[in-house]
Short mmCIF file of C-alpha atoms in Angstrom, two decimals:
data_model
loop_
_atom_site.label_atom_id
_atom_site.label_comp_id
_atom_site.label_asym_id
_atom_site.label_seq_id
_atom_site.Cartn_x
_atom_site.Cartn_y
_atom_site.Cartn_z
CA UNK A 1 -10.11 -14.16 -14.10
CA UNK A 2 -10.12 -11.16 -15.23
CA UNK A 3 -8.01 -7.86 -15.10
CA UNK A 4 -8.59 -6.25 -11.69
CA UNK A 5 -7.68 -2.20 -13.04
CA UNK A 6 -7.10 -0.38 -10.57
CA UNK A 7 -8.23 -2.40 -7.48
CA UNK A 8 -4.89 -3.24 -6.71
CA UNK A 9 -2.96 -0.09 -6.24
CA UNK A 10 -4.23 0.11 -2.21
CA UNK A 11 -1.65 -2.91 -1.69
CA UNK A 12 1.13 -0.71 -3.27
CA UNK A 13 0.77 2.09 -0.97
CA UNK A 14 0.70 -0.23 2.06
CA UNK A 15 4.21 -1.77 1.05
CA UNK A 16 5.19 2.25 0.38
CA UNK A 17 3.86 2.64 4.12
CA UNK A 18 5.46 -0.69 5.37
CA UNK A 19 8.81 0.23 4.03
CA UNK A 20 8.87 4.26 5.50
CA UNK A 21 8.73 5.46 2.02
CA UNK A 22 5.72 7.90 1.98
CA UNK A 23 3.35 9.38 5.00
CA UNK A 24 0.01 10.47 3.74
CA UNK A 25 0.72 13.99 3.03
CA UNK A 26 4.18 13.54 1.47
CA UNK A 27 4.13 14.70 -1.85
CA UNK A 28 4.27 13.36 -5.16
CA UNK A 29 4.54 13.95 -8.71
CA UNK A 30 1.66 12.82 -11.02
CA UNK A 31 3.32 14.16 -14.45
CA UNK A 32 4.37 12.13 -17.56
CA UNK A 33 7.26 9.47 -16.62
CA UNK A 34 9.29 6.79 -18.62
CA UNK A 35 9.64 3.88 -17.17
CA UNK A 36 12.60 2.24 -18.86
CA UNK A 37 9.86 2.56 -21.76
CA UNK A 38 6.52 2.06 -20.06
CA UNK A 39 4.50 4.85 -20.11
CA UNK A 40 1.72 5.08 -17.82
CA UNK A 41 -1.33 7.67 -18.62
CA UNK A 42 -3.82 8.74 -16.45
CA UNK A 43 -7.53 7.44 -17.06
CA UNK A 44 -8.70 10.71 -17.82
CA UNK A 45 -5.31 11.57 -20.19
CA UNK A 46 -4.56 14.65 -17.96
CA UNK A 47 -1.93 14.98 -14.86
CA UNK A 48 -2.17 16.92 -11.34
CA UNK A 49 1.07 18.09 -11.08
CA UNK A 50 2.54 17.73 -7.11
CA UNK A 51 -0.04 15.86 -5.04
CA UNK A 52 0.08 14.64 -1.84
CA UNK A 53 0.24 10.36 -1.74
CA UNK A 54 -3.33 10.37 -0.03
CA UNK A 55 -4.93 12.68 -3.17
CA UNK A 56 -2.97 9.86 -5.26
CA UNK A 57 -4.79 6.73 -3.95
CA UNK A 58 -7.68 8.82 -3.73
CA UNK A 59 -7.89 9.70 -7.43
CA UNK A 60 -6.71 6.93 -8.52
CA UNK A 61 -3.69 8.49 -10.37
CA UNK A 62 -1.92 6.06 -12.31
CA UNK A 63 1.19 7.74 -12.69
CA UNK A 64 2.08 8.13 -8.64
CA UNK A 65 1.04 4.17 -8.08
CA UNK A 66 3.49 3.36 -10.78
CA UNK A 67 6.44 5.42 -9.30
CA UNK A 68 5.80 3.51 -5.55
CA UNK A 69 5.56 0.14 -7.75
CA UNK A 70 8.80 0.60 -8.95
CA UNK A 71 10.33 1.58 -5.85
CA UNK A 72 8.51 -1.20 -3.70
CA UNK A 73 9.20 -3.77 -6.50
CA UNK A 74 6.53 -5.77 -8.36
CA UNK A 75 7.86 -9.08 -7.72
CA UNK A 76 7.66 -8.05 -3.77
CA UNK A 77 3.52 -6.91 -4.44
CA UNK A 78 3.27 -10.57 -6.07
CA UNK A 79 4.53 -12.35 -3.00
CA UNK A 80 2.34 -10.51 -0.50
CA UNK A 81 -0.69 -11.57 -2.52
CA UNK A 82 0.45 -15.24 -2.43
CA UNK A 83 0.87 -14.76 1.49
CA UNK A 84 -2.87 -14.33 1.74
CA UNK A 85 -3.68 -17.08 -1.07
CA UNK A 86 -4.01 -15.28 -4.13
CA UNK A 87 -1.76 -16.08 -7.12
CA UNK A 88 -2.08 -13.47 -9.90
CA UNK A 89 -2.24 -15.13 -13.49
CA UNK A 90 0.43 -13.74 -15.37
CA UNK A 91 0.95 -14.14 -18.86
CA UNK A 92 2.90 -17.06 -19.78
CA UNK A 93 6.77 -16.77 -19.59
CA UNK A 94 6.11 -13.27 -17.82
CA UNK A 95 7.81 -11.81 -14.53
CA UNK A 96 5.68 -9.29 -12.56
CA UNK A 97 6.07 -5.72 -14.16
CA UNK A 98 4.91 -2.55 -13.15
CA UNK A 99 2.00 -2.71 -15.60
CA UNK A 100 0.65 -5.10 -12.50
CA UNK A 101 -0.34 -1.64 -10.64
CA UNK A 102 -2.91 -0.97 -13.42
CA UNK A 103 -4.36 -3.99 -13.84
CA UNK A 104 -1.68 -5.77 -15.81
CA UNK A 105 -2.33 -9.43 -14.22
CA UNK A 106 -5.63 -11.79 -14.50
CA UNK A 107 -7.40 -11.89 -10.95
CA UNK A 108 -11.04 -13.15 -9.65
CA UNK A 109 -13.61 -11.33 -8.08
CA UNK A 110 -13.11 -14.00 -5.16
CA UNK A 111 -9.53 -12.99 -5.64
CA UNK A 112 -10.05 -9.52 -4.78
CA UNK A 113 -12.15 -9.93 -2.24
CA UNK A 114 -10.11 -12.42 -0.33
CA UNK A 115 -7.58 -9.95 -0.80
CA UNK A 116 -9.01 -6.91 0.73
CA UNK A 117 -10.05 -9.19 3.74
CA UNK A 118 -6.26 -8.46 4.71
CA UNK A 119 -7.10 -4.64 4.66
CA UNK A 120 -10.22 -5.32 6.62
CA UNK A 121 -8.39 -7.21 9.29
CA UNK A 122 -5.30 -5.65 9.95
CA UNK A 123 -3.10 -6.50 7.78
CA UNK A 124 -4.31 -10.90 7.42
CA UNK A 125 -6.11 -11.79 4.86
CA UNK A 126 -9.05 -14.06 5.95
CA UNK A 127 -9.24 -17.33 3.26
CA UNK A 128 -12.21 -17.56 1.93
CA UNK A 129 -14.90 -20.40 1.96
CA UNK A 130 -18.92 -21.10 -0.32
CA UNK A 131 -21.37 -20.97 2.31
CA UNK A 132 -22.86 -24.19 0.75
CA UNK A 133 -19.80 -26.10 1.87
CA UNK A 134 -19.73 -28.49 4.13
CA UNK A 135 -16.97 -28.26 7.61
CA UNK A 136 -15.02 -25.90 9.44
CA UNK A 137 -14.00 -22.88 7.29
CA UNK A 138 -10.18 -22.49 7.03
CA UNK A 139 -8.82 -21.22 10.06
CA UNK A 140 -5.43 -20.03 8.49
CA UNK A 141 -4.68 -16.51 7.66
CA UNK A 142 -2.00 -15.01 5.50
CA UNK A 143 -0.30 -11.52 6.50
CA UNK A 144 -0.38 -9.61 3.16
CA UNK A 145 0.88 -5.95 5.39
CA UNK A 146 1.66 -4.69 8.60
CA UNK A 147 -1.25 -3.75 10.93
CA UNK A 148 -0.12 0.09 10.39
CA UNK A 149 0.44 0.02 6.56
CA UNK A 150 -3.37 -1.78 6.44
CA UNK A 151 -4.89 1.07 8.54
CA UNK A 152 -3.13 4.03 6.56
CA UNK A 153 -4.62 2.75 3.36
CA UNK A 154 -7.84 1.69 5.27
CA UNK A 155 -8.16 5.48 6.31
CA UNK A 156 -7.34 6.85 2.81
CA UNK A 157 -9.64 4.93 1.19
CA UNK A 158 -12.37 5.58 4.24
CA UNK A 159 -12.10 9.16 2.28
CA UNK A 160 -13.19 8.39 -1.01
CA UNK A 161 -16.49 9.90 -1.88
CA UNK A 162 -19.55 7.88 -2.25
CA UNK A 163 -21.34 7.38 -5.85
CA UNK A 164 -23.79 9.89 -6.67
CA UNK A 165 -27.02 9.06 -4.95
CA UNK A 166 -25.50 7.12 -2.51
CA UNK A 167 -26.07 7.31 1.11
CA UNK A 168 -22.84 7.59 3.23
CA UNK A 169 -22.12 4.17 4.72
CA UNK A 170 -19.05 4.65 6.51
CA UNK A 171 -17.06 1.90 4.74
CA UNK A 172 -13.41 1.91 2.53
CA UNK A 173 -13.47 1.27 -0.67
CA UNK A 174 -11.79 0.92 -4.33
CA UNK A 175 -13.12 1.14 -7.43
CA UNK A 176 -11.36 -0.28 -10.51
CA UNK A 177 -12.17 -0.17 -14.37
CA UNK A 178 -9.84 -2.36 -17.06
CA UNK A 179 -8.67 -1.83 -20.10
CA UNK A 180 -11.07 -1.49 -23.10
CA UNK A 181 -13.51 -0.74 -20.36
CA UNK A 182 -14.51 -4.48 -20.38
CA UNK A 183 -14.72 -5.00 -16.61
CA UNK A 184 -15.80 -2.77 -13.96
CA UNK A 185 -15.05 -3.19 -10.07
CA UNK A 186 -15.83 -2.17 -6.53
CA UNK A 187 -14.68 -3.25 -3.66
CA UNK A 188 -15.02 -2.00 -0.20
CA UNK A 189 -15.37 -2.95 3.57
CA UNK A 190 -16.41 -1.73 7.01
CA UNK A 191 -15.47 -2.98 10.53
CA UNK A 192 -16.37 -6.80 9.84
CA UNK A 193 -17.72 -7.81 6.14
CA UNK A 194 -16.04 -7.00 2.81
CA UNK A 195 -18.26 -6.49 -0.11
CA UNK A 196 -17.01 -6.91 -3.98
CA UNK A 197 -18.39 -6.12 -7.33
CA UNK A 198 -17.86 -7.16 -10.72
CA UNK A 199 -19.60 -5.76 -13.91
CA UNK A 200 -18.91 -6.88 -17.43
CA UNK A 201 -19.71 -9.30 -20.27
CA UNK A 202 -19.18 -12.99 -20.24
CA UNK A 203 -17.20 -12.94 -23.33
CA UNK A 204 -15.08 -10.20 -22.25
CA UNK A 205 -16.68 -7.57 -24.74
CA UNK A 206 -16.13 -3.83 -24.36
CA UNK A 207 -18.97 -1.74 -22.82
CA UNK A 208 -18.74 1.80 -23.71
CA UNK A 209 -18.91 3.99 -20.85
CA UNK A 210 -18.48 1.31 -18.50
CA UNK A 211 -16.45 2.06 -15.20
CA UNK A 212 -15.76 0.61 -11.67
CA UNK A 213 -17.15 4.44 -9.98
CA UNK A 214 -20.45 4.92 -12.47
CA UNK A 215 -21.17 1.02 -13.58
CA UNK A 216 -20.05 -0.75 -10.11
CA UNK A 217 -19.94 1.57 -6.66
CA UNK A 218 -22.91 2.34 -7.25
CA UNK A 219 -24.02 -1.48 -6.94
CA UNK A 220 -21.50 -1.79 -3.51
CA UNK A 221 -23.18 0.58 -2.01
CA UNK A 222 -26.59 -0.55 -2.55
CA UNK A 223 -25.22 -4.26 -1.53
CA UNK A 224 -24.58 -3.16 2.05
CA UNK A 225 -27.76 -0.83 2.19
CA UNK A 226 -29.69 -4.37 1.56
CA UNK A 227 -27.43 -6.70 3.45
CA UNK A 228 -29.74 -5.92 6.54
CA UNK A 229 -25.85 -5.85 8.21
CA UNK A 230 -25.03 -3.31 10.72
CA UNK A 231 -22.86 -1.02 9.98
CA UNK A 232 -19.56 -1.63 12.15
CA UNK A 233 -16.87 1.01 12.29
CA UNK A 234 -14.02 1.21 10.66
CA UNK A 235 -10.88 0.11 13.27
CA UNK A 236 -9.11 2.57 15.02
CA UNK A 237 -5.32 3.09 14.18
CA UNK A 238 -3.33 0.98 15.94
CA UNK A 239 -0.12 1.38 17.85
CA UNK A 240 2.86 3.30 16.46
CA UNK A 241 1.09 4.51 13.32
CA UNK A 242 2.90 7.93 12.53
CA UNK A 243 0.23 10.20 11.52
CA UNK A 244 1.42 13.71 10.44
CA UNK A 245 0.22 16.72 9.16
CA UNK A 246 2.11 18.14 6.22
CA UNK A 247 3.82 20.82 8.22
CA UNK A 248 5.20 18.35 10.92
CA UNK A 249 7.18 15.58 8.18
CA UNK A 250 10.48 15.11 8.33
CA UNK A 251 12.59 16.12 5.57
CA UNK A 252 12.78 12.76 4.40
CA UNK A 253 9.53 12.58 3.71
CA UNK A 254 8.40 15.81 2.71
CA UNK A 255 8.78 14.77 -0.87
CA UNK A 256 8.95 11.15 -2.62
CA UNK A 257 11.17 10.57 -5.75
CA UNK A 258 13.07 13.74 -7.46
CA UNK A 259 12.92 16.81 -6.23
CA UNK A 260 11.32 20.14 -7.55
CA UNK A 261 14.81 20.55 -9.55
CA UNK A 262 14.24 17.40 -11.45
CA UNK A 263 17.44 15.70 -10.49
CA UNK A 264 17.01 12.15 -11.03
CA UNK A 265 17.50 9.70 -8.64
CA UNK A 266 19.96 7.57 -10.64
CA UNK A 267 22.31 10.67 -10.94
CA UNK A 268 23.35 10.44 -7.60
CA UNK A 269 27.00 9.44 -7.26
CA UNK A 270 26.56 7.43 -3.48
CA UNK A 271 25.32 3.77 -3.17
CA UNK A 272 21.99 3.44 -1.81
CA UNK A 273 21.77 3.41 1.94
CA UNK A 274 21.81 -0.55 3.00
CA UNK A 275 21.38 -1.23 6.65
CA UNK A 276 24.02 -3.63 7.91
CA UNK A 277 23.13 -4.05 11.41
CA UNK A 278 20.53 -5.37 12.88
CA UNK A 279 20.68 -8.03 9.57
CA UNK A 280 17.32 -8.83 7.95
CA UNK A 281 15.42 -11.04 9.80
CA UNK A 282 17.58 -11.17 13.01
CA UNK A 283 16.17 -12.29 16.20
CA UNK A 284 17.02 -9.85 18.97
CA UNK A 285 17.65 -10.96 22.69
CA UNK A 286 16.57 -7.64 24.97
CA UNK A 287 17.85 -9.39 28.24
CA UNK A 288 15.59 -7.42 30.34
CA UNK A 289 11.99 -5.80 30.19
CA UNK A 290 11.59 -3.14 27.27
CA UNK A 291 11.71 0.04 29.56
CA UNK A 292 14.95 -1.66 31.20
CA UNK A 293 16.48 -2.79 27.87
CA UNK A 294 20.07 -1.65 26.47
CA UNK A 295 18.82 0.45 23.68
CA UNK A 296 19.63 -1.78 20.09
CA UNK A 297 22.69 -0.11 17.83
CA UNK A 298 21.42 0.55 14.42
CA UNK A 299 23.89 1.01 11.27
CA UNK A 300 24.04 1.65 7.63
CA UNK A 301 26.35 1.69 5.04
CA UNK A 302 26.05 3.84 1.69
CA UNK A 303 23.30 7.08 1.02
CA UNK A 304 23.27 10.50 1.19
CA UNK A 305 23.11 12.22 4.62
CA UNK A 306 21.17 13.38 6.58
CA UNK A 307 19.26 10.33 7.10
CA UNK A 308 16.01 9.26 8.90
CA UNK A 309 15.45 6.35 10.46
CA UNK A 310 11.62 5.21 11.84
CA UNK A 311 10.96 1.84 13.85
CA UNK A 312 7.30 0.63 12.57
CA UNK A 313 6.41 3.82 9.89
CA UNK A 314 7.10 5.74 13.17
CA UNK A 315 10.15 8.38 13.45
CA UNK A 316 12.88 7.73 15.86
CA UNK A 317 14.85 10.68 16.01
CA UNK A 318 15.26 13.74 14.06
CA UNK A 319 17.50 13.60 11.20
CA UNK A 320 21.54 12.43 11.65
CA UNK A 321 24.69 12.74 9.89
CA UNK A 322 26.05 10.26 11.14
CA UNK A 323 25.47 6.42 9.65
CA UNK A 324 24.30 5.03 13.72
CA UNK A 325 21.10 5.46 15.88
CA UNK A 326 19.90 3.71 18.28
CA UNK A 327 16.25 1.83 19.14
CA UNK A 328 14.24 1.23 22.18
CA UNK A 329 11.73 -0.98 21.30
CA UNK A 330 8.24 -0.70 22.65
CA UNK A 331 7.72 -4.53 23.09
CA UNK A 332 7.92 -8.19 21.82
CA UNK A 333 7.41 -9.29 18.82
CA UNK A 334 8.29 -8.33 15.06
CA UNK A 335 9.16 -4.75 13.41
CA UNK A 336 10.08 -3.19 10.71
CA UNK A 337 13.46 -0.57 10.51
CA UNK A 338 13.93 2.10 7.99
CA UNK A 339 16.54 4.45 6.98
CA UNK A 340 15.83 7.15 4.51
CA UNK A 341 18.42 9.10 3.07
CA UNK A 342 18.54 12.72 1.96
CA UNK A 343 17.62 11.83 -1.63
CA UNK A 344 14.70 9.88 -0.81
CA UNK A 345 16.28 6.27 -1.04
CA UNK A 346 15.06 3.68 1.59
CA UNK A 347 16.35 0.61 3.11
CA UNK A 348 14.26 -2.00 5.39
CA UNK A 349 15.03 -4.67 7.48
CA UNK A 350 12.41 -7.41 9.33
CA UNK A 351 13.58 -7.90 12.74
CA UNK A 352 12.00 -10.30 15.69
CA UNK A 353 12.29 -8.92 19.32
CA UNK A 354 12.27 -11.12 21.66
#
């Protein structure tokens, strides 16, 4: 086990997706922050300024995967990982912090990939099994994120360019580099096989100049050159994935976190918006088929209007004053609901139509 770098900060932005928080091209800031006293630094020790969140994941920025962290809540990342049979060693007598998003926790390259199976597959993790072993392979399979939250990070990282050298492969992938630059990593995947790569001492010693884009990609990429495995395409984006260009957001997701004036989030004098009805995890009874359905109430309490609300990462209705919408939902089955509020605060609920 070893610390992972930055190979975990895809599963961030998922839960960022999951929860309505960001689209691809909302912006945000990648400048020195305090964290209640953690200070996160970019590898290279130099900032972007205003990016958009798919630049972020793209560059690996630590400073923008460390604002979503704190918003989506590291305890929160932790338990998605155990969903798909992956428990992070933490050090002992330690709670998951936001130094987790940079490689803060003790993972295995089985780990990882086992992991990024979930990204590979829509959102469920595929468990893991040596080749040498003898039975049936494990048939169970752990949702780590929604099937829309896996394919917006799926396409992000589908953007990432290759290693120099490298031949273009048509795969997603991550690279990571820890601390002391004792362990390298790659990771990456294309329409049915995941590939990972670790490079590093057995003792744990530093290697100057080692990192997960010159020391490991590299490797990755050659892996699936040699594999003799077709090439499969990357899946297409399922259904409801809201998909925007920067000009067409709403409001509410124009920008993530403080605005250009620097007002702080925790300066604002309202109660975070808290959806009251449906309750989290409610079952709900549509009576009829979906196109003949009563259309479901939605309320909040709390936040700052206007507010946005989206069904699935997708938009319902423009933005509302007023603290009620309502839902038609598209079929059976369970969904996420999201209400943003003016300043950028989000609440979610996990319903089950039925």
């Amino acid at each position: 086990r070893r610390s992972p770098g930055s190979t975990l900060k895809p599963f961030i932005y998922g839960l960022a997706f999951e929860q309505g928080l960001v689209a691809q091209e909302t912006l945000i800031e990648d400048r020195p922050a305090d964290f209640a006293g953690y200070r996160p630094k970019n590898f290279d020790m130099s900032y972007q300024g205003d990016v958009s969140v798919r630049q972020a994941l793209q560059l690996s920025l630590n400073v923008p995967a460390v604002r979503l962290l704190d918003a989506v809540g590291p305890a929160r990342l932790v338990a998605r990982f155990r969903r798909a049979g992956v428990t992070p060693e933490l050090p002992p007598g330690e709670t998951p912090g936001l130094a987790i998003g940079l490689g803060g926790v003790g993972v295995s390259l089985r780990d990882l990939v086992q992991l990024y199976t979930g990204l590979a597959n829509g959102g469920r993790a595929k468990p893991l099994r040596d080749s040498t072993e003898a039975g049936e392979p494990p048939s169970a399979e752990g949702v780590i994120l929604e099937a829309q939250a896996a394919w917006q990070v799926t396409d992000m990282l589908a953007g990432v360019r290759p290693p120099e050298g490298a031949a273009p492969r048509g795969i997603a992938y991550k690279t990571g580099t820890s601390y002391g630059y004792r362990d390298a990593w790659s990771v990456g995947y294309g329409g049915r096989h995941v590939l990972g790569v670790w490079v590093g001492r057995p003792d744990s010693g530093s290697v100057p100049g080692l990192s997960g884009f010159v020391s490991a990609a590299p490797i990755l990429f050659e892996g699936f050159a040699k594999s003799g495995l077709a090439a499969v395409p990357l899946p297409r984006a399922p259904a409801g994935v809201f998909h925007a260009r920067r000009e067409d957001l709403p409001v509410t997701l124009e920008r993530f976190g403080p605005g250009g004036d620097g007002v702080a989030l925790a300066a604002i004098s309202e109660p975070a918006p808290q959806i009251v009805f449906p309750p989290d995890g409610a079952r709900v009874e549509l009576g009829a088929s979906t196109a003949e359905a009563t259309p479901l109430v939605l309320k909040l309490q709390g936040g700052r209007a206007p507010f946005r609300w989206l069904a699935n990462g997708k938009p319902l209705t423009e933005t509302v004053r007023r603290r009620t919408a309502t839902w038609q939902p598209d079929g059976t089955g369970y969904s996420t609901l999201t209400v943003i509020d003016a300043a950028g605060r989000a609440a979610s609920v996990r319903v089950f139509v039925q």
